[in-house]
Amino acid sequence: MKKICLSILVAASLFACRKLDQPITKEFTENAYWRNAQDGLDALTACYEHLSKDDYFYGDEALSDNAYNSGTGLLNVNAISNGGYDGNNARVKDTWSYYYTTIRRCNEITLNMDRVPGIDSALKRRIVAEARFIRAYAYFQLTAWYGDVPFYLDLISIDNSRTISRTDKNTIQQFVLSELNDIRKDLPANTAQEQKDRGRVTRGAAIAMSARVHLFRSEWQEVVNDCELLIGKTTDGAYSLFNSYSGMFTVANEYNSEVIFDLQYGGSRTNDKQRSFMPQTITALRSVLVPTQDLVDDYIMTNGKAINEAGSGYDENNPYMNRDPRFEATILHHGSKVTDLNGNVQTILTQPGSVPSTNTVDDQGASPTGYYFYKYYDRAATNYASGLNLILIRYADVLLMYAEAKNELGQMNAAVWNQTIQPIRKRAGFTDAGATEFNAAWDKAALQTIIRRERRAEFAFEGLRALDIRRWKIAATVLNRPVRGIKVTSGAFNKDPKGYIIVENRLFTDPKHYLWPVPTVERDQNKNLSQNQDW
């Protein structure tokens, strides 16, 4: 799947290129496409091509308190984060049109596969099931960001697209869940998937995605039910934590035991976003997507305590000592060492006045927070173009969704802890019993804090935080804080009372900003599209 040369397609047309001796006519386009199984697979490739993109994967991190994006790059997500946007924002417009293109491509398959003569029935069902998964994923993304959206399963005409109204988000999400449940029977378990099909949707992906939708809807028992199909089971797929946290995000370890579903890159499809988040001395471009001090502060100590807890051992003058091992695997800080694309080891210096000053906070092209993301840095990239797959769902998420749901149901105990958080932390490198063992004195509220912090550390720079803070209804708190950078003692910086750089002030209005506005261009063309509250 990763090595397929992906077609360039138009949403309103059919999909494949033909041999040169085939006539290119209207009759051929409409009536002669669905000739064989390969036509269906080619059309399905077009759906995978439009599943998601790196702008969203990385840009979503800056829609949370984990990251800051300076300027208008990544489709101007910074304007969303600081509250200075409307229905003309580039990301707001792009996400709407992008996923409706995805939906149309999938509808082409669901409506036309019965026309393919002589196709193996199991293969046909699998192709349709994969398309239904991608369509369900697209509809979930639309409802998560916009709430109510237009909903249809046919090849809507241009005229109809100008009159269709919005459907209640709950109705659409119920459809998504129904689809994810119904297609399982037609999808293979990952253990039965042929190597050439790696990267395609599996039964485990449908189950894990269902759990994620239930999680978003706070349907805790349903989350438990889905996760229990995958935890310690093999019928619907065999998954386990990969043995190396940092090694998981490398080309050498793609398709490892933890990956449930990922966004495929490689061959002719690459992404160059690491040029936006690594130091400019590594990737020769300005660093504009960077971690915040708030994210750094949320990494616990190796003894399991938060930095502000009594007995944590945190030293503000030596802040990176004895921290969660995932911190060093995710973030570069002052004094970090990294091997560049030429094989040279660089020491990254971010404090003002350091020599050389190229990566310091007082350099125009450097990170304004004094931190850089390290996870997903691909040293195998050629000319900065990476073919590294981006993981959308992994087994650690199943474990943490399960832990969160069990806690919300009042059922978190040592046994659940030992199934979920304990192995995740041990894999990360924790050895202190204070971090790995369950404490019976923790109540539900304390465990909620621990689990939420665990999600943040485990999935930092994987795009999950943006929807987490919205479903927890804490976005109005964490996105109304200033974006902070490192603590400095010199230089002309805007600083808080403790000396931490203030990069930008953000604004998040409740309830307005919990949903994006329907794009202005869409409402201009369709007067039946209502608008979200306060927009």
Coordinates of C-alpha atoms in Angstrom, one line a residue:
M1 CA 0.0 0.0 0.0
K2 CA 2.8 2.4 1.0
K3 CA 4.7 1.8 -2.3
I4 CA 1.7 2.4 -4.7
C5 CA 2.2 5.4 -6.9
L6 CA -0.8 7.4 -6.0
S7 CA -3.0 8.9 -8.7
I8 CA -3.9 12.5 -8.9
L9 CA -7.7 12.7 -9.0
V10 CA -10.6 15.1 -9.2
A11 CA -13.4 14.7 -6.8
A12 CA -16.3 14.9 -9.3
S13 CA -14.8 12.5 -11.8
L14 CA -13.9 8.8 -12.0
F15 CA -10.5 7.6 -11.1
A16 CA -8.0 5.6 -13.1
C17 CA -5.7 6.2 -16.0
R18 CA -6.1 3.9 -19.0
K19 CA -3.8 2.4 -21.6
L20 CA -3.0 4.8 -24.4
D21 CA -5.2 2.9 -26.9
Q22 CA -8.3 3.5 -24.9
P23 CA -10.5 6.3 -26.1
I24 CA -11.0 9.2 -23.7
T25 CA -14.7 10.0 -24.2
K26 CA -17.7 10.9 -22.1
E27 CA -19.2 7.5 -22.8
F28 CA -16.0 5.7 -21.6
T29 CA -15.8 7.8 -18.4
E30 CA -19.3 7.2 -17.3
N31 CA -20.0 3.7 -18.6
A32 CA -16.8 1.7 -19.0
Y33 CA -14.8 2.3 -15.9
W34 CA -15.9 -0.5 -13.6
R35 CA -14.5 -3.3 -15.7
N36 CA -12.6 -5.4 -13.2
A37 CA -11.3 -5.7 -9.6
Q38 CA -8.3 -3.5 -10.4
D39 CA -10.6 -0.6 -11.2
G40 CA -12.1 -0.9 -7.8
L41 CA -8.7 -1.0 -6.1
D42 CA -7.6 2.0 -8.1
A43 CA -10.6 3.9 -7.0
L44 CA -10.0 2.9 -3.4
T45 CA -6.4 4.1 -3.7
A46 CA -7.9 7.5 -4.4
C47 CA -9.8 7.4 -1.2
Y48 CA -6.7 6.5 0.8
E49 CA -4.9 9.4 -0.9
H50 CA -7.6 11.7 0.5
L51 CA -7.8 10.2 4.0
S52 CA -5.9 13.0 5.7
K53 CA -2.7 15.0 5.2
D54 CA 0.4 16.2 7.0
D55 CA -0.9 19.7 7.3
Y56 CA -3.7 18.4 9.5
F57 CA -1.6 15.8 11.4
Y58 CA 1.0 18.4 12.5
G59 CA -1.2 21.5 12.4
D60 CA -3.7 20.0 14.8
E61 CA -1.0 20.0 17.5
A62 CA -1.0 23.9 17.3
L63 CA -4.8 23.8 17.8
S64 CA -4.0 22.8 21.4
D65 CA -1.9 24.0 24.2
N66 CA 0.9 21.7 23.2
A67 CA 2.3 23.8 20.3
Y68 CA 2.6 27.2 18.8
N69 CA 2.6 27.9 15.1
S70 CA 3.9 31.3 14.0
G71 CA 2.8 33.0 10.9
T72 CA 0.2 31.7 8.4
G73 CA 1.8 28.3 7.7
L74 CA 0.0 25.0 8.2
L75 CA -3.2 26.6 6.8
N76 CA -3.1 29.5 9.4
V77 CA -4.0 27.3 12.4
N78 CA -2.3 30.0 14.6
A79 CA -5.3 32.3 13.9
I80 CA -7.6 29.6 15.2
S81 CA -5.5 29.1 18.3
N82 CA -5.4 32.8 19.2
G83 CA -9.1 33.3 18.4
G84 CA -8.5 35.7 15.5
Y85 CA -10.4 33.8 12.8
D86 CA -13.7 33.5 11.0
G87 CA -15.3 31.5 8.2
N88 CA -12.6 32.7 5.8
N89 CA -9.7 31.1 7.6
A90 CA -7.6 28.8 5.4
R91 CA -7.8 25.7 7.6
V92 CA -11.6 26.2 8.3
K93 CA -12.2 26.3 4.5
D94 CA -9.8 23.5 3.6
T95 CA -11.0 20.9 6.1
W96 CA -14.6 21.3 4.9
S97 CA -13.8 20.9 1.2
Y98 CA -11.2 18.3 1.7
Y99 CA -13.4 15.8 3.6
Y100 CA -16.3 16.3 1.2
T101 CA -14.0 15.4 -1.6
T102 CA -13.1 12.3 0.4
I103 CA -16.7 11.5 0.9
R104 CA -17.5 11.7 -2.8
R105 CA -14.6 9.4 -3.7
C106 CA -15.9 6.9 -1.2
N107 CA -19.5 7.2 -2.5
E108 CA -18.2 6.4 -6.0
I109 CA -17.1 3.0 -4.7
T110 CA -20.1 2.1 -2.5
L111 CA -22.4 2.9 -5.4
N112 CA -20.5 1.3 -8.2
M113 CA -18.8 -1.8 -7.0
D114 CA -21.8 -3.9 -7.9
R115 CA -21.1 -3.0 -11.6
V116 CA -17.8 -4.8 -11.6
P117 CA -18.3 -8.2 -13.4
G118 CA -16.8 -11.4 -12.1
I119 CA -15.1 -9.9 -9.1
D120 CA -14.4 -12.2 -6.1
S121 CA -17.2 -11.5 -3.6
A122 CA -14.9 -11.3 -0.6
L123 CA -12.6 -8.8 -2.3
K124 CA -15.6 -6.7 -3.3
R125 CA -16.9 -6.6 0.2
R126 CA -13.5 -5.7 1.5
I127 CA -13.1 -2.8 -1.0
V128 CA -16.5 -1.4 0.0
A129 CA -15.7 -1.9 3.7
E130 CA -12.5 0.1 3.4
A131 CA -14.2 2.9 1.5
R132 CA -17.0 3.0 4.2
F133 CA -14.3 3.2 6.9
I134 CA -12.7 6.2 5.2
R135 CA -16.0 7.9 4.6
A136 CA -16.9 7.3 8.3
Y137 CA -13.5 8.8 9.3
A138 CA -14.3 11.9 7.1
Y139 CA -17.7 12.4 8.6
F140 CA -16.4 12.1 12.1
Q141 CA -13.7 14.7 11.4
L142 CA -16.4 17.1 10.0
T143 CA -18.7 16.7 13.0
A144 CA -15.9 17.0 15.5
W145 CA -14.9 20.4 14.1
Y146 CA -18.1 21.9 12.7
G147 CA -20.9 20.0 14.6
D148 CA -23.9 19.7 12.2
V149 CA -22.9 19.3 8.6
P150 CA -24.5 18.2 5.3
F151 CA -24.9 14.4 5.1
Y152 CA -25.4 12.3 2.1
L153 CA -24.4 8.9 0.7
D154 CA -25.1 9.5 -3.0
L155 CA -23.2 11.4 -5.7
I156 CA -24.8 14.7 -5.0
S157 CA -25.2 17.0 -7.9
I158 CA -23.9 20.6 -8.0
D159 CA -27.5 21.9 -7.9
N160 CA -28.3 19.7 -4.9
S161 CA -25.1 20.8 -3.2
R162 CA -26.4 24.4 -3.3
T163 CA -29.6 23.5 -1.4
I164 CA -28.8 20.8 1.1
S165 CA -29.1 21.7 4.7
R166 CA -27.1 20.5 7.7
T167 CA -27.8 17.2 9.5
D168 CA -27.6 16.9 13.3
K169 CA -24.1 15.8 14.4
N170 CA -25.5 13.1 16.7
T171 CA -27.3 11.5 13.7
I172 CA -24.1 11.5 11.7
Q173 CA -22.0 10.1 14.5
Q174 CA -24.5 7.4 15.1
F175 CA -24.2 6.5 11.4
V176 CA -20.4 6.5 11.7
L177 CA -20.6 4.1 14.7
S178 CA -23.1 1.9 12.8
E179 CA -20.7 1.8 9.8
L180 CA -17.7 1.0 11.9
N181 CA -19.6 -1.9 13.5
D182 CA -21.1 -3.3 10.3
I183 CA -17.9 -3.4 8.2
R184 CA -15.9 -5.4 10.7
K185 CA -17.1 -8.7 9.2
D186 CA -15.7 -7.8 5.8
L187 CA -12.3 -6.7 7.0
P188 CA -9.3 -8.9 7.8
A189 CA -7.6 -9.0 11.2
N190 CA -4.1 -7.6 10.9
T191 CA -2.7 -11.2 11.4
A192 CA -4.5 -12.3 8.2
Q193 CA -3.5 -9.3 6.1
E194 CA -1.1 -9.9 3.3
Q195 CA 2.2 -7.9 3.3
K196 CA 1.3 -6.2 0.1
D197 CA -1.9 -4.8 1.8
R198 CA -0.1 -3.4 4.9
G199 CA -1.5 0.1 5.5
R200 CA -5.1 -0.8 4.5
V201 CA -8.0 -0.7 7.0
T202 CA -8.3 -3.8 9.2
R203 CA -10.9 -5.0 11.5
G204 CA -8.8 -3.8 14.4
A205 CA -8.8 -0.3 12.9
A206 CA -12.6 -0.3 12.7
I207 CA -12.9 -1.3 16.3
A208 CA -10.3 1.2 17.6
M209 CA -11.9 4.0 15.5
S210 CA -15.3 3.1 17.0
A211 CA -13.8 3.4 20.5
R212 CA -12.4 6.8 19.6
V213 CA -15.8 8.1 18.4
H214 CA -17.4 6.7 21.6
L215 CA -14.7 8.4 23.6
F216 CA -15.4 11.7 21.9
R217 CA -19.0 11.3 22.9
S218 CA -18.2 10.2 26.5
E219 CA -20.0 6.9 26.0
W220 CA -17.8 5.1 28.5
Q221 CA -19.3 1.6 28.5
E222 CA -19.1 1.5 24.7
V223 CA -15.5 2.5 24.8
V224 CA -14.8 -0.4 27.3
N225 CA -16.7 -2.8 25.0
D226 CA -14.7 -1.9 22.0
C227 CA -11.3 -1.9 23.7
E228 CA -11.9 -5.2 25.3
L229 CA -12.1 -6.8 21.8
L230 CA -8.4 -5.8 21.3
I231 CA -6.8 -5.9 24.7
G232 CA -5.2 -9.2 25.2
K233 CA -7.2 -10.8 22.4
T234 CA -6.3 -12.0 18.9
T235 CA -9.6 -12.8 17.2
D236 CA -10.1 -9.3 15.8
G237 CA -6.4 -8.4 15.6
A238 CA -3.2 -9.0 17.6
Y239 CA -1.5 -5.8 18.9
S240 CA 1.1 -5.0 21.5
L241 CA 3.2 -2.1 22.6
F242 CA 6.3 -1.8 20.5
N243 CA 9.5 -2.2 22.6
S244 CA 10.9 1.3 21.9
Y245 CA 9.0 4.5 22.3
S246 CA 11.4 6.6 20.2
G247 CA 12.0 3.8 17.7
M248 CA 8.3 3.6 16.9
F249 CA 8.4 6.8 14.9
T250 CA 11.1 5.7 12.3
V251 CA 10.9 4.3 8.8
A252 CA 12.8 1.2 10.0
N253 CA 10.0 0.3 12.4
E254 CA 6.9 1.0 10.3
Y255 CA 4.1 -1.5 10.6
N256 CA 5.2 -2.5 14.0
S257 CA 3.0 -4.4 16.5
E258 CA 1.6 -1.2 18.0
V259 CA 0.4 0.4 14.7
I260 CA -3.3 -0.1 14.1
F261 CA -3.8 2.5 11.3
D262 CA -1.5 5.0 9.8
L263 CA -1.4 7.6 7.1
Q264 CA 0.7 6.2 4.3
Y265 CA 3.8 8.0 2.8
G266 CA 6.6 6.7 0.6
G267 CA 7.3 6.3 -3.0
S268 CA 6.0 9.3 -4.8
R269 CA 4.1 10.6 -1.8
T270 CA 6.2 12.4 0.8
N271 CA 5.9 15.3 3.3
D272 CA 8.4 17.9 4.3
K273 CA 6.8 19.3 7.4
Q274 CA 9.9 18.4 9.5
R275 CA 11.3 21.6 8.0
S276 CA 8.7 23.5 10.0
F277 CA 9.5 21.9 13.4
M278 CA 13.2 21.0 13.6
P279 CA 16.0 23.5 14.3
Q280 CA 16.9 25.5 11.2
T281 CA 20.5 24.2 11.5
I282 CA 19.1 20.7 10.8
T283 CA 16.5 21.4 8.1
A284 CA 17.6 24.8 6.7
L285 CA 14.3 26.5 7.2
R286 CA 12.7 28.7 9.8
S287 CA 11.2 26.8 12.8
V288 CA 7.5 27.7 13.0
L289 CA 5.8 24.8 14.8
V290 CA 7.2 24.5 18.2
P291 CA 6.4 23.1 21.7
T292 CA 5.1 25.3 24.5
Q293 CA 6.4 25.6 28.1
D294 CA 3.0 24.3 29.3
L295 CA 3.6 21.0 27.5
V296 CA 7.1 20.7 28.9
D297 CA 5.8 21.4 32.4
D298 CA 3.2 18.6 32.2
Y299 CA 5.8 15.9 31.8
I300 CA 6.0 14.1 35.2
M301 CA 9.2 13.2 37.1
T302 CA 10.7 9.8 37.0
N303 CA 9.2 9.1 40.4
G304 CA 5.7 9.6 39.0
K305 CA 5.0 13.0 40.6
A306 CA 4.1 16.2 38.8
I307 CA 6.7 18.9 39.0
N308 CA 4.6 21.0 41.4
E309 CA 3.9 18.1 43.8
A310 CA 5.7 17.8 47.1
G311 CA 8.6 15.4 46.9
S312 CA 8.8 15.5 43.1
G313 CA 12.5 16.6 43.2
Y314 CA 11.9 19.1 40.4
D315 CA 14.6 21.8 40.2
E316 CA 13.6 24.9 38.2
N317 CA 17.3 25.7 37.6
N318 CA 17.9 22.2 36.2
P319 CA 14.4 21.5 34.7
Y320 CA 15.1 18.6 32.4
M321 CA 16.7 16.3 34.9
N322 CA 14.8 13.2 36.0
R323 CA 11.8 13.8 33.7
D324 CA 9.5 11.4 32.0
P325 CA 11.7 9.6 29.4
R326 CA 9.2 10.4 26.7
F327 CA 10.2 14.1 27.1
E328 CA 13.6 13.6 25.6
A329 CA 12.1 11.4 22.8
T330 CA 9.7 14.1 21.9
I331 CA 11.3 17.5 22.5
L332 CA 14.6 19.2 22.0
H333 CA 15.7 21.7 24.6
H334 CA 18.8 23.7 25.5
G335 CA 21.7 21.3 25.4
S336 CA 20.0 18.5 23.5
K337 CA 22.1 16.6 21.0
V338 CA 20.8 15.5 17.7
T339 CA 22.3 13.9 14.6
D340 CA 21.6 15.9 11.5
L341 CA 20.8 14.7 8.0
N342 CA 24.5 14.6 7.2
G343 CA 25.4 12.4 10.1
N344 CA 26.9 15.2 12.2
V345 CA 26.0 15.6 15.9
Q346 CA 24.7 19.0 16.7
T347 CA 24.2 20.5 20.2
I348 CA 21.0 22.6 20.2
L349 CA 21.4 25.8 22.2
T350 CA 18.3 27.9 22.8
Q351 CA 19.1 30.3 25.6
P352 CA 19.8 33.9 24.4
G353 CA 23.4 34.8 24.2
S354 CA 24.6 31.2 23.4
V355 CA 27.2 30.7 20.8
P356 CA 26.5 29.8 18.1
S357 CA 23.2 31.7 18.2
T358 CA 21.4 30.2 15.2
N359 CA 18.9 28.2 17.3
T360 CA 18.5 30.5 20.2
V361 CA 15.2 32.3 21.0
D362 CA 16.7 35.7 20.0
D363 CA 17.4 34.5 16.4
Q364 CA 14.6 35.4 13.9
G365 CA 14.5 31.9 12.3
A366 CA 14.6 30.0 15.6
S367 CA 11.9 28.6 17.8
P368 CA 10.3 31.5 19.7
T369 CA 9.7 29.2 22.7
G370 CA 13.2 27.8 23.0
Y371 CA 11.9 24.2 22.3
Y372 CA 11.8 22.0 19.1
F373 CA 9.8 18.9 18.4
Y374 CA 12.0 15.8 17.8
K375 CA 9.4 13.0 17.5
Y376 CA 8.8 12.2 13.8
Y377 CA 12.2 13.7 12.7
D378 CA 13.1 11.4 9.8
R379 CA 16.9 11.2 9.2
A380 CA 16.1 9.0 6.2
A381 CA 14.5 11.9 4.4
T382 CA 15.9 12.8 1.0
N383 CA 16.1 16.5 0.3
Y384 CA 14.0 17.0 3.5
A385 CA 11.1 15.0 2.0
S386 CA 10.1 12.3 4.4
G387 CA 8.4 9.0 3.4
L388 CA 7.7 8.2 7.1
N389 CA 4.1 7.0 7.8
L390 CA 2.2 9.1 10.3
I391 CA 0.4 7.0 12.9
L392 CA -3.3 7.8 13.3
I393 CA -4.2 5.0 15.7
R394 CA -2.0 2.9 17.9
Y395 CA -2.4 0.3 20.6
A396 CA -1.3 2.6 23.4
D397 CA -4.4 4.7 22.5
V398 CA -6.6 1.7 23.0
L399 CA -5.1 1.1 26.4
L400 CA -5.5 4.7 27.5
M401 CA -9.0 5.0 26.1
Y402 CA -9.8 1.9 28.2
A403 CA -8.2 3.4 31.3
E404 CA -10.1 6.6 30.9
A405 CA -13.4 4.9 30.4
K406 CA -13.0 2.6 33.3
N407 CA -12.1 5.5 35.6
E408 CA -15.1 7.5 34.4
L409 CA -17.3 4.5 35.2
G410 CA -15.7 4.3 38.7
Q411 CA -14.0 1.0 37.9
M412 CA -10.3 2.0 37.8
N413 CA -8.3 -0.3 40.0
A414 CA -4.9 -2.0 40.2
A415 CA -5.9 -4.6 37.7
V416 CA -6.9 -2.1 35.1
W417 CA -3.8 0.0 35.9
N418 CA -1.6 -3.0 35.4
Q419 CA -3.2 -3.6 32.0
T420 CA -2.9 -0.1 30.7
I421 CA -0.8 2.7 32.3
Q422 CA 1.8 0.4 33.9
P423 CA 3.0 -1.2 30.7
I424 CA 2.9 2.1 28.8
R425 CA 5.2 3.7 31.4
K426 CA 7.5 0.7 31.7
R427 CA 7.9 0.7 27.9
A428 CA 8.7 4.5 28.1
G429 CA 11.5 3.7 30.5
F430 CA 10.1 4.4 34.0
T431 CA 11.5 2.1 36.7
D432 CA 10.5 3.9 40.0
A433 CA 7.6 2.2 41.7
G434 CA 6.1 5.6 42.3
A435 CA 5.5 5.9 38.5
T436 CA 4.7 2.3 37.7
E437 CA 2.6 1.0 40.7
F438 CA -1.1 1.7 41.4
N439 CA -1.8 3.8 44.5
A440 CA -5.0 2.8 46.2
A441 CA -5.2 6.2 47.8
W442 CA -5.9 7.9 44.5
D443 CA -9.6 8.8 44.1
K444 CA -11.4 9.2 40.8
A445 CA -10.5 12.9 40.4
A446 CA -6.8 12.2 41.0
L447 CA -6.8 9.3 38.6
Q448 CA -8.5 11.5 36.0
T449 CA -5.7 14.0 36.2
I450 CA -3.1 11.2 36.0
I451 CA -4.8 9.6 32.9
R452 CA -5.2 12.9 31.1
R453 CA -1.6 13.9 31.8
E454 CA -0.6 10.4 30.5
R455 CA -2.4 10.9 27.3
R456 CA -0.7 14.2 26.8
A457 CA 2.8 12.9 27.3
E458 CA 2.2 9.6 25.3
F459 CA 0.7 11.3 22.3
A460 CA 2.4 14.7 22.2
F461 CA 3.0 15.7 18.6
E462 CA 0.5 13.2 17.3
G463 CA -2.5 15.6 17.0
L464 CA -4.8 14.0 19.6
R465 CA -4.7 16.8 22.2
A466 CA -6.8 19.3 20.2
L467 CA -9.9 17.1 20.3
D468 CA -9.1 15.9 23.9
I469 CA -9.3 19.4 25.3
R470 CA -12.5 20.0 23.5
R471 CA -14.2 16.8 24.6
W472 CA -13.1 17.4 28.2
K473 CA -14.4 21.0 27.9
I474 CA -11.1 22.5 29.2
A475 CA -10.2 24.3 26.0
A476 CA -11.7 27.5 27.4
T477 CA -9.2 27.3 30.2
V478 CA -6.0 26.0 28.6
L479 CA -6.4 28.1 25.4
N480 CA -7.0 31.3 27.3
R481 CA -3.5 31.2 28.7
P482 CA -0.5 32.9 27.1
V483 CA 1.8 30.8 25.0
R484 CA 5.0 30.6 27.1
G485 CA 8.6 29.7 26.2
I486 CA 11.7 29.0 28.2
K487 CA 12.8 30.9 31.3
V488 CA 15.4 33.6 30.4
T489 CA 17.4 36.0 32.5
S490 CA 18.6 38.3 29.7
G491 CA 17.3 39.8 26.4
A492 CA 14.4 42.0 25.5
F493 CA 11.5 39.6 25.8
N494 CA 8.0 39.9 27.0
K495 CA 8.1 37.7 30.2
D496 CA 5.8 36.6 32.9
P497 CA 6.7 37.3 36.6
K498 CA 8.8 34.2 36.8
G499 CA 10.9 35.0 33.7
Y500 CA 9.3 32.7 31.2
I501 CA 8.9 34.2 27.7
I502 CA 5.4 35.1 26.7
V503 CA 5.2 34.4 23.0
E504 CA 1.6 35.2 22.4
N505 CA -1.7 35.7 24.2
R506 CA -4.5 33.4 23.1
L507 CA -8.3 33.8 23.2
F508 CA -10.9 31.0 23.4
T509 CA -14.5 32.0 23.8
D510 CA -16.9 29.5 25.3
P511 CA -19.1 28.2 23.6
K512 CA -18.3 29.9 20.4
H513 CA -14.9 28.4 19.7
Y514 CA -15.7 24.8 20.6
L515 CA -17.0 24.6 17.0
W516 CA -15.6 26.1 13.8
P517 CA -17.8 28.3 11.7
V518 CA -19.3 26.9 8.5
P519 CA -17.0 28.4 5.8
T520 CA -18.2 31.7 4.4
V521 CA -17.7 30.5 0.8
E522 CA -19.9 27.5 1.4
R523 CA -22.7 29.6 2.8
D524 CA -22.4 32.1 0.0
Q525 CA -23.1 29.2 -2.4
N526 CA -25.8 27.5 -0.3
K527 CA -28.2 29.7 1.5
N528 CA -29.7 26.6 3.3
L529 CA -26.5 26.2 5.4
S530 CA -27.1 27.5 8.9
Q531 CA -24.3 28.9 11.1
N532 CA -22.9 27.8 14.4
Q533 CA -23.6 29.7 17.6
D534 CA -22.1 33.2 17.9
W535 CA -20.4 33.1 14.5

